[in-house]
Every structure is written in C-alpha cells, then in structure tokens.
Amino acid sequence: MASMKAHTEYLTFNTSKRYEMVHITDQVERIVRQSGVIDGLCFVSPMHITAAIYVNDHENGLIEDIGTWLEKLAPSWPGYKHHQTGEDNADAHLKALLLHHETTLPITRGRLDLGQWQRIFYAEFDGQRSKRVIVKILGVSAE
Amino acid sequence: MASMKAHTEYLTFNTSKRYEMVHITDQVERIVRQSGVIDGLCFVSPMHITAAIYVNDHENGLIEDIGTWLEKLAPSWPGYKHHQTGEDNADAHLKALLLHHETTLPITRGRLDLGQWQRIFYAEFDGQRSKRVIVKILGVSAE
Amino acid sequence: MASMKAHTEYLTFNTSKRYEMVHITDQVERIVRQSGVIDGLCFVSPMHITAAIYVNDHENGLIEDIGTWLEKLAPSWPGYKHHQTGEDNADAHLKALLLHHETTLPITRGRLDLGQWQRIFYAEFDGQRSKRVIVKILGVSAE
C-alpha cells in the first residue's frame, strides 16, 4: 500500500569564485532516487541569503548572459546602506531575491519530472566559503 | 479515513503570438476538483525554460504593463552570448527567470484557496510552438 | 505510526504605511509548532496581488536597500495602463511579481529548517488596509 514519506538531505558547496553557477541536477536526481518517493514534490533551497536556486538551460553562453543581466539589475556598489554594518555584499542579497531563494520540482514515477532542457543550478553570489543547500522531498512512497 | 494522494496532469499550450499571457485559473481549478484532494498544495510549472507561471490580476491594462516592464528589464537584444549557438531567444530565458518558472498554490476544502483577485497565468515568451505545463497536486484526500 | 497532515492558518496585516516590510518568522514558527507536523513543507503567501513574501536578512540597512532597489526596478509612475481603470498601484503589482508572491519553507523535527540568517518577511506595497496571508503546512505528523 502507498504511504506518505518525507526525506531530507543537505548538500555543501564551497565555490572557488565569488560568483558562480553550479549545475546540480544530477545531485538532486540522486537524492530523489534514494528517497524512495515515487510521486510528490522536491524542494531545493540554499540555507543562506546570498545564494539562490534556479532552473534553466545548461548552456555556457546563457549562463554568462544571466550573470551579466543580474549585475545590471542588481549591481555591486559600495553605497548600499547594508554596507554600513561592515558588509560588502548587498548586491548578493538583491541578486538572490531576483532569482528567488528556493524552488520546487515535481517527482513522477520516482524521477524528477522536468522538461528536456530544464536543469537545476545553485547560484552563488558570495562564495569562497562553505554553504549548505537543503533538499526536502515529500510524497507517496512505494513501500 | 483521510489518506494522502498525489495527482498529476499536463496542459498543452500553443500560443499564436511569440509573447502571450494565457489565463489558466479555470483549467487548474478543474484539475484540483478532479484530483479528489481536499487539503494540500497545487504545483504548477511549464516544462520549458522560456515560459513562466505567475499569479496576479486579470486586467488587460495591467497585463500590458507587465509585458512592457519585462521587456524593459529583460530586453530582446541580438548581442546575448546565448545567440552564438544560433538561438535568438535569450530574452525569453531572462523574462522567465524574472517571473520564476513555477508557483505553488494552496488547496482548502477541495478548492484553490486564492484571494479575490488572484488569478493564474501562463506567461509565454517564445511561443508559436507546442509547450507543456505540469500540474501536480499533493495532499489529503477525502477517500 | 507516522501519518500525513495538513494544517492551515490565516494571518492578517494592516500596515500603517503604504510600503512596509513586516518580519513574520516568529508567527510562522508558532503555526509550525501548533500544526503537529514534524517533517514537511510550510507554504506562505499573501492572498493579494500587491504584496509578497520573501526570505532574507533582518537588517534595517538591507531592508532599506531592498525598498530602494524595488522602486528603481518597478517605479511608482502615473502612466501605467492599469491606472486607466482608476487604480494607482500598478507599481505594487510589479514589485510583488519581482519578489514572487509565495514561498515554501522546509520543516524538520517540528521546526522551520532555516539557515542562521534566513528570516521571513511580509512585503506590503499597497497597505493601510486589512490583508490576509495564508500559511499552509503539509507533512508527516508525529501522532
């Protein structure tokens, strides 16, 4: 008989660059398979306020375009009020807000139910330090 | 006794224009009723990377304002790096990122639990082709 | 034995200013504890189209930066088409779209599973009236 299940894992990232887009579809897919959930939702979110998760194309030109676009709409700039606290990363907070800090993904027949070109990215805007991403799966289990 | 249920349907859109906002509240509401879920969450997402789902007002002036605003913040422009692959739709990817590619909606007493003016839209930024939207419902069933 | 549970509450806000960021982490956390759900997802969303929910830093300088940034990207302006209906709040709709109107949060061991600096905010862009926020929790209950 089908039963309900929740499954949680934490991923850790420590990017070599301050700004970096990390492709994580394979890691999330692996967690989905290990969860035993066959029909449900997969929630993915950084546990930080200067990073985001987004779903889009795994194409290097577009990834560069996204970075340029985020810098135009939410530029690095010394004059932010937040910097009066000693921080220098207000732009990272704004970039994370723009992409949204979390995403939900569908699971069908035990796999991520994504379109052909949908790939999951961890978007780091203040890296070069250890940061965590939570993956929480909720749904119907086969057992 | 209450039990847990997941229910999935796919909608198909083929817009006549490249950019188009399609009102889909009635279609999503129909799927919610057919699911048998009385309390839970309804996930809605295009399975494509050049379209989005958003919730806002069903008012033609505002819909036009949203289109103008998206074009200002994420303009169509030949110079994107992504276009070196032969594509011409980088702006569609950026517009989709801006509105976020998915949304979740609450279900209470077997209906979408939306405010008076909250309406669901499929936002197409590279249409004139067949595209799919997944609706996945997870929650407590009456049966 | 673990069982599945859904729990719903509605919060009401009536801000004294038109634009206001209201810190609501404690209120959401209280609902999570009352729900009895120990592992699952917490969905939070205004039931209005001129407000949003976002997760970021509880630091006054940054909150001011976010307001200034939203005004720059989605400015108050008399010329929006939406205003031909007699409304004057098209910018509030655009600001709400930019921050996204809903968010989902993870629940682990009966608590919101947030990072150290992640705080939840109700972002009001057309206040000075009574508005509702739905909090819906779905997950595994201890009972």
Tab-separated table of C-alpha atoms in Angstrom:
chain	number	residue	atom	x	y	z
A	1	MET	CA	0.000	0.000	0.000
A	2	ALA	CA	1.189	3.508	-0.810
A	3	SER	CA	2.293	5.589	2.155
A	4	MET	CA	3.481	9.125	2.724
A	5	LYS	CA	7.146	9.913	3.217
A	6	ALA	CA	9.469	12.854	3.830
A	7	HIS	CA	13.193	12.671	3.084
A	8	THR	CA	15.847	15.341	3.718
A	9	GLU	CA	19.442	15.780	2.666
A	10	TYR	CA	21.897	18.669	2.818
A	11	LEU	CA	24.425	19.484	0.084
A	12	THR	CA	27.515	21.603	0.746
A	13	PHE	CA	29.137	23.964	-1.737
A	14	ASN	CA	32.360	25.945	-1.459
A	15	THR	CA	32.852	27.757	-4.750
A	16	SER	CA	36.292	28.920	-5.848
A	17	LYS	CA	34.823	32.177	-7.185
A	18	ARG	CA	32.635	34.785	-5.506
A	19	TYR	CA	30.008	34.497	-8.277
A	20	GLU	CA	29.398	31.041	-9.664
A	21	MET	CA	26.590	28.984	-11.161
A	22	VAL	CA	26.887	25.289	-10.181
A	23	HIS	CA	24.910	22.662	-12.102
A	24	ILE	CA	23.270	20.361	-9.517
A	25	THR	CA	20.617	18.389	-11.427
A	26	ASP	CA	22.490	15.091	-11.025
A	27	GLN	CA	22.912	15.550	-7.268
A	28	VAL	CA	19.211	16.362	-6.795
A	29	GLU	CA	18.183	13.441	-9.023
A	30	ARG	CA	20.336	11.090	-6.928
A	31	ILE	CA	18.586	12.255	-3.730
A	32	VAL	CA	15.177	11.745	-5.359
A	33	ARG	CA	16.066	8.125	-6.201
A	34	GLN	CA	17.416	7.440	-2.715
A	35	SER	CA	14.286	8.910	-1.095
A	36	GLY	CA	12.018	6.129	-2.303
A	37	VAL	CA	9.354	8.733	-3.144
A	38	ILE	CA	7.653	7.902	-6.427
A	39	ASP	CA	5.129	10.755	-6.697
A	40	GLY	CA	5.482	14.108	-4.986
A	41	LEU	CA	7.449	17.330	-4.658
A	42	CYS	CA	11.155	18.071	-4.272
A	43	PHE	CA	12.026	21.320	-2.512
A	44	VAL	CA	15.535	22.790	-3.023
A	45	SER	CA	16.863	25.881	-1.243
A	46	PRO	CA	20.123	27.389	-0.038
A	47	MET	CA	20.146	27.939	3.735
A	48	HIS	CA	21.806	31.298	3.057
A	49	ILE	CA	20.625	34.742	1.981
A	50	THR	CA	23.234	35.432	-0.704
A	51	ALA	CA	22.542	32.420	-2.937
A	52	ALA	CA	19.610	31.133	-4.988
A	53	ILE	CA	18.357	28.117	-6.905
A	54	TYR	CA	17.146	28.485	-10.467
A	55	VAL	CA	16.037	26.181	-13.275
A	56	ASN	CA	17.115	26.954	-16.834
A	57	ASP	CA	19.397	25.978	-19.703
A	58	HIS	CA	22.783	24.299	-19.224
A	59	GLU	CA	24.422	26.412	-21.937
A	60	ASN	CA	27.548	28.413	-21.126
A	61	GLY	CA	26.627	31.482	-23.197
A	62	LEU	CA	23.286	31.793	-21.474
A	63	ILE	CA	24.844	31.268	-18.039
A	64	GLU	CA	27.173	34.190	-18.831
A	65	ASP	CA	24.200	36.264	-20.033
A	66	ILE	CA	22.382	35.568	-16.759
A	67	GLY	CA	25.383	36.764	-14.758
A	68	THR	CA	25.707	39.965	-16.821
A	69	TRP	CA	21.968	40.588	-16.515
A	70	LEU	CA	21.943	40.109	-12.736
A	71	GLU	CA	24.885	42.507	-12.407
A	72	LYS	CA	22.989	45.111	-14.456
A	73	LEU	CA	19.755	44.809	-12.426
A	74	ALA	CA	21.382	44.335	-9.017
A	75	PRO	CA	24.868	45.844	-9.319
A	76	SER	CA	27.773	45.566	-6.941
A	77	TRP	CA	28.033	49.092	-5.480
A	78	PRO	CA	29.722	50.492	-2.358
A	79	GLY	CA	26.852	52.828	-1.423
A	80	TYR	CA	24.271	50.327	-0.120
A	81	LYS	CA	23.018	51.055	3.437
A	82	HIS	CA	23.735	47.416	4.337
A	83	HIS	CA	27.447	48.166	3.953
A	84	GLN	CA	27.357	50.489	6.965
A	85	THR	CA	27.341	47.253	9.020
A	86	GLY	CA	30.758	46.366	7.596
A	87	GLU	CA	29.361	44.006	4.942
A	88	ASP	CA	30.162	44.456	1.252
A	89	ASN	CA	27.669	42.028	-0.283
A	90	ALA	CA	24.317	43.845	-0.541
A	91	ASP	CA	24.284	43.100	-4.276
A	92	ALA	CA	24.427	39.364	-3.462
A	93	HIS	CA	21.240	39.684	-1.369
A	94	LEU	CA	19.461	41.524	-4.212
A	95	LYS	CA	20.628	39.039	-6.860
A	96	ALA	CA	19.358	36.171	-4.665
A	97	LEU	CA	15.972	37.903	-4.278
A	98	LEU	CA	15.748	38.390	-8.045
A	99	LEU	CA	16.221	34.661	-8.808
A	100	HIS	CA	14.168	33.608	-5.735
A	101	HIS	CA	15.851	31.682	-2.953
A	102	GLU	CA	14.011	28.400	-3.397
A	103	THR	CA	12.378	26.231	-5.977
A	104	THR	CA	10.058	23.242	-6.002
A	105	LEU	CA	10.296	20.449	-8.559
A	106	PRO	CA	7.845	17.660	-9.422
A	107	ILE	CA	8.599	13.956	-8.945
A	108	THR	CA	6.744	11.388	-11.084
A	109	ARG	CA	7.435	7.630	-11.207
A	110	GLY	CA	10.434	8.094	-8.906
A	111	ARG	CA	12.222	10.659	-11.119
A	112	LEU	CA	12.368	14.456	-11.413
A	113	ASP	CA	9.595	15.273	-13.893
A	114	LEU	CA	11.440	18.027	-15.786
A	115	GLY	CA	11.259	19.147	-19.383
A	116	GLN	CA	14.048	18.288	-21.806
A	117	TRP	CA	16.075	21.452	-21.190
A	118	GLN	CA	15.244	22.154	-17.553
A	119	ARG	CA	18.395	21.932	-15.430
A	120	ILE	CA	18.847	22.955	-11.792
A	121	PHE	CA	21.531	25.451	-10.777
A	122	TYR	CA	22.893	26.629	-7.450
A	123	ALA	CA	23.577	30.354	-7.938
A	124	GLU	CA	26.294	31.602	-5.599
A	125	PHE	CA	26.728	35.367	-5.201
A	126	ASP	CA	29.053	35.485	-2.173
A	127	GLY	CA	31.077	32.305	-2.303
A	128	GLN	CA	34.563	31.165	-1.356
A	129	ARG	CA	33.089	29.788	1.863
A	130	SER	CA	31.163	26.667	2.863
A	131	LYS	CA	27.405	26.933	2.265
A	132	ARG	CA	24.551	24.464	2.588
A	133	VAL	CA	21.561	23.630	0.392
A	134	ILE	CA	18.600	21.701	1.779
A	135	VAL	CA	16.764	19.184	-0.416
A	136	LYS	CA	13.471	18.026	1.088
A	137	ILE	CA	11.255	15.506	-0.664
A	138	LEU	CA	7.636	14.925	0.259
A	139	GLY	CA	5.323	12.465	-1.407
A	140	VAL	CA	3.985	8.997	-1.920
A	141	SER	CA	6.392	6.124	-1.300
A	142	ALA	CA	6.173	2.735	-2.996
A	143	GLU	CA	6.669	0.828	0.242
B	1	MET	CA	-10.353	8.000	6.974
B	2	ALA	CA	-8.175	10.695	5.389
B	3	SER	CA	-5.351	9.460	3.196
B	4	MET	CA	-2.533	11.038	1.215
B	5	LYS	CA	-2.767	11.435	-2.528
B	6	ALA	CA	-0.737	12.749	-5.468
B	7	HIS	CA	-2.371	13.658	-8.773
B	8	THR	CA	-0.672	14.846	-11.976
B	9	GLU	CA	-1.922	16.344	-15.223
B	10	TYR	CA	-0.223	18.030	-18.158
B	11	LEU	CA	-1.663	21.003	-20.043
B	12	THR	CA	-0.540	21.922	-23.563
B	13	PHE	CA	-0.336	25.447	-24.968
B	14	ASN	CA	0.452	26.611	-28.480
B	15	THR	CA	0.144	30.388	-28.497
B	16	SER	CA	-0.472	32.275	-31.720
B	17	LYS	CA	1.946	35.025	-30.643
B	18	ARG	CA	5.574	34.826	-29.509
B	19	TYR	CA	4.756	36.702	-26.284
B	20	GLU	CA	1.429	35.912	-24.662
B	21	MET	CA	-0.169	35.762	-21.219
B	22	VAL	CA	-2.771	32.962	-21.008
B	23	HIS	CA	-5.280	32.925	-18.142
B	24	ILE	CA	-5.367	29.356	-16.759
B	25	THR	CA	-7.150	29.591	-13.374
B	26	ASP	CA	-10.186	27.654	-14.601
B	27	GLN	CA	-8.070	24.827	-16.008
B	28	VAL	CA	-6.070	24.496	-12.789
B	29	GLU	CA	-9.241	24.655	-10.670
B	30	ARG	CA	-10.756	21.842	-12.762
B	31	ILE	CA	-7.706	19.645	-12.124
B	32	VAL	CA	-7.903	20.378	-8.384
B	33	ARG	CA	-11.540	19.191	-8.309
B	34	GLN	CA	-10.765	16.064	-10.315
B	35	SER	CA	-7.843	15.180	-8.033
B	36	GLY	CA	-10.016	14.453	-5.025
B	37	VAL	CA	-7.506	16.297	-2.811
B	38	ILE	CA	-9.323	18.407	-0.226
B	39	ASP	CA	-6.371	19.914	1.664
B	40	GLY	CA	-2.892	20.358	0.241
B	41	LEU	CA	-0.690	22.044	-2.339
B	42	CYS	CA	-1.010	22.514	-6.105
B	43	PHE	CA	2.256	22.913	-8.005
B	44	VAL	CA	2.151	24.490	-11.497
B	45	SER	CA	5.151	24.835	-13.814
B	46	PRO	CA	5.995	24.979	-17.509
B	47	MET	CA	8.309	22.144	-18.559
B	48	HIS	CA	10.220	24.690	-20.629
B	49	ILE	CA	12.848	27.342	-19.918
B	50	THR	CA	11.301	30.217	-21.873
B	51	ALA	CA	7.940	30.379	-20.078
B	52	ALA	CA	6.749	31.086	-16.544
B	53	ILE	CA	3.722	30.912	-14.283
B	54	TYR	CA	2.610	33.947	-12.323
B	55	VAL	CA	-0.324	34.925	-10.120
B	56	ASN	CA	-1.797	38.416	-10.420
B	57	ASP	CA	-4.697	40.499	-11.687
B	58	HIS	CA	-6.853	39.525	-14.685
B	59	GLU	CA	-6.958	43.103	-16.010
B	60	ASN	CA	-5.872	43.842	-19.558
B	61	GLY	CA	-4.135	47.149	-18.779
B	62	LEU	CA	-2.008	45.536	-16.092
B	63	ILE	CA	-1.201	42.557	-18.321
B	64	GLU	CA	0.090	45.037	-20.920
B	65	ASP	CA	2.080	46.854	-18.205
B	66	ILE	CA	3.678	43.573	-17.145
B	67	GLY	CA	4.747	42.871	-20.737
B	68	THR	CA	6.230	46.353	-21.163
B	69	TRP	CA	8.015	46.069	-17.807
B	70	LEU	CA	9.503	42.664	-18.638
B	71	GLU	CA	10.737	43.993	-21.994
B	72	LYS	CA	12.404	46.921	-20.192
B	73	LEU	CA	14.150	44.736	-17.564
B	74	ALA	CA	14.963	41.796	-19.861
B	75	PRO	CA	15.004	43.220	-23.386
B	76	SER	CA	15.076	41.405	-26.673
B	77	TRP	CA	18.604	42.129	-27.990
B	78	PRO	CA	20.790	40.461	-30.635
B	79	GLY	CA	24.026	40.678	-28.585
B	80	TYR	CA	23.412	37.969	-25.975
B	81	LYS	CA	26.144	35.279	-25.784
B	82	HIS	CA	23.413	32.618	-25.977
B	83	HIS	CA	22.718	33.716	-29.547
B	84	GLN	CA	26.143	32.468	-30.657
B	85	THR	CA	24.545	28.994	-30.518
B	86	GLY	CA	22.096	30.048	-33.232
B	87	GLU	CA	19.268	30.818	-30.800
B	88	ASP	CA	17.534	34.215	-30.733
B	89	ASN	CA	15.551	33.918	-27.506
B	90	ALA	CA	17.901	34.775	-24.623
B	91	ASP	CA	15.448	37.479	-23.523
B	92	ALA	CA	12.778	34.779	-23.120
B	93	HIS	CA	15.023	32.892	-20.663
B	94	LEU	CA	15.651	36.077	-18.652
B	95	LYS	CA	11.955	37.042	-18.610
B	96	ALA	CA	11.092	33.532	-17.380
B	97	LEU	CA	13.700	33.798	-14.607
B	98	LEU	CA	12.289	37.178	-13.564
B	99	LEU	CA	8.738	35.831	-13.081
B	100	HIS	CA	10.028	32.492	-11.687
B	101	HIS	CA	9.344	29.300	-13.577
B	102	GLU	CA	6.994	27.695	-11.076
B	103	THR	CA	4.437	28.512	-8.454
B	104	THR	CA	2.689	26.661	-5.652
B	105	LEU	CA	-0.952	27.291	-4.706
B	106	PRO	CA	-2.906	26.239	-1.606
B	107	ILE	CA	-5.917	23.885	-1.710
B	108	THR	CA	-8.512	24.079	1.086
B	109	ARG	CA	-11.843	22.209	1.205
B	110	GLY	CA	-11.220	20.866	-2.298
B	111	ARG	CA	-10.768	24.280	-3.952
B	112	LEU	CA	-7.863	26.599	-4.768
B	113	ASP	CA	-7.600	28.831	-1.699
B	114	LEU	CA	-6.855	32.093	-3.528
B	115	GLY	CA	-7.677	35.676	-2.685
B	116	GLN	CA	-10.412	37.517	-4.576
B	117	TRP	CA	-8.128	38.926	-7.277
B	118	GLN	CA	-5.511	36.196	-7.516
B	119	ARG	CA	-5.562	34.635	-10.978
B	120	ILE	CA	-3.076	32.216	-12.516
B	121	PHE	CA	-1.332	32.992	-15.811
B	122	TYR	CA	0.864	31.010	-18.156
B	123	ALA	CA	3.453	33.509	-19.423
B	124	GLU	CA	4.818	32.524	-22.821
B	125	PHE	CA	7.958	34.287	-24.091
B	126	ASP	CA	8.857	32.068	-27.050
B	127	GLY	CA	5.601	30.660	-28.321
B	128	GLN	CA	4.110	29.591	-31.612
B	129	ARG	CA	5.032	26.005	-30.745
B	130	SER	CA	3.547	23.296	-28.539
B	131	LYS	CA	4.598	23.564	-24.887
B	132	ARG	CA	3.591	21.651	-21.769
B	133	VAL	CA	2.715	22.719	-18.229
B	134	ILE	CA	2.729	20.218	-15.365
B	135	VAL	CA	0.132	20.485	-12.585
B	136	LYS	CA	0.937	18.265	-9.603
B	137	ILE	CA	-1.331	18.114	-6.581
B	138	LEU	CA	-0.258	16.663	-3.245
B	139	GLY	CA	-2.406	16.464	-0.156
B	140	VAL	CA	-5.089	14.868	1.921
B	141	SER	CA	-7.842	13.040	0.039
B	142	ALA	CA	-11.374	12.542	1.344
B	143	GLU	CA	-11.486	8.870	0.423
C	1	MET	CA	2.757	5.437	13.499
C	2	ALA	CA	3.524	8.473	11.325
C	3	SER	CA	0.603	9.920	9.396
C	4	MET	CA	0.084	12.697	6.905
C	5	LYS	CA	-1.393	16.030	7.968
C	6	ALA	CA	-2.385	19.394	6.526
C	7	HIS	CA	-2.798	22.465	8.715
C	8	THR	CA	-3.920	25.954	7.649
C	9	GLU	CA	-3.953	29.346	9.348
C	10	TYR	CA	-4.547	32.882	8.128
C	11	LEU	CA	-2.637	35.921	9.379
C	12	THR	CA	-3.959	39.471	8.985
C	13	PHE	CA	-1.845	42.564	8.437
C	14	ASN	CA	-2.881	46.198	8.317
C	15	THR	CA	0.280	48.252	7.864
C	16	SER	CA	0.392	51.903	8.863
C	17	LYS	CA	2.440	52.751	5.760
C	18	ARG	CA	1.774	52.055	2.085
C	19	TYR	CA	5.152	50.306	1.679
C	20	GLU	CA	6.307	48.200	4.616
C	21	MET	CA	8.372	45.089	5.315
C	22	VAL	CA	6.964	43.133	8.275
C	23	HIS	CA	9.116	40.463	9.963
C	24	ILE	CA	6.917	37.361	10.423
C	25	THR	CA	9.329	34.497	11.219
C	26	ASP	CA	8.047	34.146	14.789
C	27	GLN	CA	4.402	33.984	13.701
C	28	VAL	CA	5.144	31.329	11.063
C	29	GLU	CA	7.267	29.333	13.528
C	30	ARG	CA	4.391	29.384	16.052
C	31	ILE	CA	1.996	27.968	13.422
C	32	VAL	CA	4.514	25.233	12.545
C	33	ARG	CA	4.668	24.158	16.203
C	34	GLN	CA	0.887	24.195	16.581
C	35	SER	CA	0.435	22.125	13.417
C	36	GLY	CA	1.986	18.992	14.887
C	37	VAL	CA	3.833	18.416	11.596
C	38	ILE	CA	7.382	17.228	12.269
C	39	ASP	CA	8.681	16.780	8.712
C	40	GLY	CA	7.292	18.550	5.667
C	41	LEU	CA	6.728	21.843	3.882
C	42	CYS	CA	5.332	25.204	5.023
C	43	PHE	CA	3.743	27.339	2.303
C	44	VAL	CA	3.328	31.092	2.962
C	45	SER	CA	1.558	33.518	0.614
C	46	PRO	CA	-0.421	36.755	0.684
C	47	MET	CA	-3.952	36.327	-0.680
C	48	HIS	CA	-3.458	39.630	-2.509
C	49	ILE	CA	-1.736	40.749	-5.698
C	50	THR	CA	0.092	43.784	-4.309
C	51	ALA	CA	2.119	42.043	-1.603
C	52	ALA	CA	4.804	39.359	-1.472
C	53	ILE	CA	6.700	37.078	0.893
C	54	TYR	CA	10.476	36.986	0.859
C	55	VAL	CA	13.239	35.379	2.903
C	56	ASN	CA	16.377	37.385	3.676
C	57	ASP	CA	18.315	39.273	6.328
C	58	HIS	CA	16.675	41.030	9.289
C	59	GLU	CA	18.974	44.064	8.997
C	60	ASN	CA	17.485	47.525	8.686
C	61	GLY	CA	20.044	48.866	6.200
C	62	LEU	CA	19.422	45.967	3.840
C	63	ILE	CA	15.657	46.276	4.217
C	64	GLU	CA	16.005	49.926	3.138
C	65	ASP	CA	18.245	48.864	0.229
C	66	ILE	CA	15.617	46.349	-0.902
C	67	GLY	CA	12.922	49.069	-0.900
C	68	THR	CA	15.112	51.479	-2.892
C	69	TRP	CA	16.017	48.707	-5.354
C	70	LEU	CA	12.384	47.688	-5.894
C	71	GLU	CA	11.433	51.314	-6.503
C	72	LYS	CA	14.211	51.588	-9.101
C	73	LEU	CA	13.219	48.405	-10.971
C	74	ALA	CA	9.432	48.797	-10.599
C	75	PRO	CA	8.839	52.514	-10.046
C	76	SER	CA	5.697	54.257	-8.956
C	77	TRP	CA	4.583	56.121	-12.125
C	78	PRO	CA	1.261	57.629	-13.205
C	79	GLY	CA	1.467	56.364	-16.807
C	80	TYR	CA	0.752	52.653	-16.340
C	81	LYS	CA	-2.157	51.323	-18.430
C	82	HIS	CA	-3.604	49.746	-15.284
C	83	HIS	CA	-4.281	53.250	-13.954
C	84	GLN	CA	-6.874	53.839	-16.683
C	85	THR	CA	-9.153	51.668	-14.521
C	86	GLY	CA	-8.909	54.252	-11.729
C	87	GLU	CA	-6.225	52.350	-9.804
C	88	ASP	CA	-2.905	53.988	-8.847
C	89	ASN	CA	-0.951	50.930	-7.702
C	90	ALA	CA	0.473	49.230	-10.810
C	91	ASP	CA	3.957	49.527	-9.292
C	92	ALA	CA	2.747	47.460	-6.324
C	93	HIS	CA	1.757	44.618	-8.680
C	94	LEU	CA	5.172	44.734	-10.396
C	95	LYS	CA	7.078	44.852	-7.094
C	96	ALA	CA	5.087	41.825	-5.881
C	97	LEU	CA	5.895	39.931	-9.092
C	98	LEU	CA	9.599	40.765	-8.678
C	99	LEU	CA	9.804	39.270	-5.170
C	100	HIS	CA	7.390	36.420	-6.066
C	101	HIS	CA	4.070	36.187	-4.290
C	102	GLU	CA	4.697	32.985	-2.367
C	103	THR	CA	7.418	30.991	-0.735
C	104	THR	CA	7.829	27.473	0.595
C	105	LEU	CA	9.900	26.645	3.675
C	106	PRO	CA	11.164	23.298	4.970
C	107	ILE	CA	10.104	21.794	8.322
C	108	THR	CA	12.426	19.305	10.058
C	109	ARG	CA	11.954	17.840	13.561
C	110	GLY	CA	8.925	20.094	14.091
C	111	ARG	CA	10.747	23.376	13.393
C	112	LEU	CA	11.365	25.620	10.385
C	113	ASP	CA	14.645	24.313	8.942
C	114	LEU	CA	16.171	27.684	8.026
C	115	GLY	CA	19.759	28.857	7.903
C	116	GLN	CA	21.123	31.163	10.590
C	117	TRP	CA	20.271	34.411	8.810
C	118	GLN	CA	17.130	33.391	6.930
C	119	ARG	CA	14.156	35.406	8.147
C	120	ILE	CA	10.666	35.622	6.631
C	121	PHE	CA	9.150	38.963	5.633
C	122	TYR	CA	5.705	40.068	4.516
C	123	ALA	CA	6.341	42.751	1.872
C	124	GLU	CA	3.442	45.174	1.608
C	125	PHE	CA	3.310	47.511	-1.411
C	126	ASP	CA	-0.245	48.849	-1.093
C	127	GLY	CA	-1.042	48.810	2.597
C	128	GLN	CA	-3.112	50.825	5.035
C	129	ARG	CA	-5.872	48.244	4.656
C	130	SER	CA	-6.541	44.776	6.051
C	131	LYS	CA	-4.826	41.984	4.120
C	132	ARG	CA	-4.524	38.242	4.680
C	133	VAL	CA	-1.643	35.789	4.424
C	134	ILE	CA	-2.260	32.045	4.212
C	135	VAL	CA	0.112	29.618	5.933
C	136	LYS	CA	-0.448	26.005	4.891
C	137	ILE	CA	1.610	23.173	6.317
C	138	LEU	CA	1.767	19.718	4.763
C	139	GLY	CA	3.775	16.813	6.074
C	140	VAL	CA	4.306	13.938	8.428
C	141	SER	CA	2.710	14.236	11.849
C	142	ALA	CA	4.000	12.508	14.986
C	143	GLU	CA	0.581	11.264	16.018
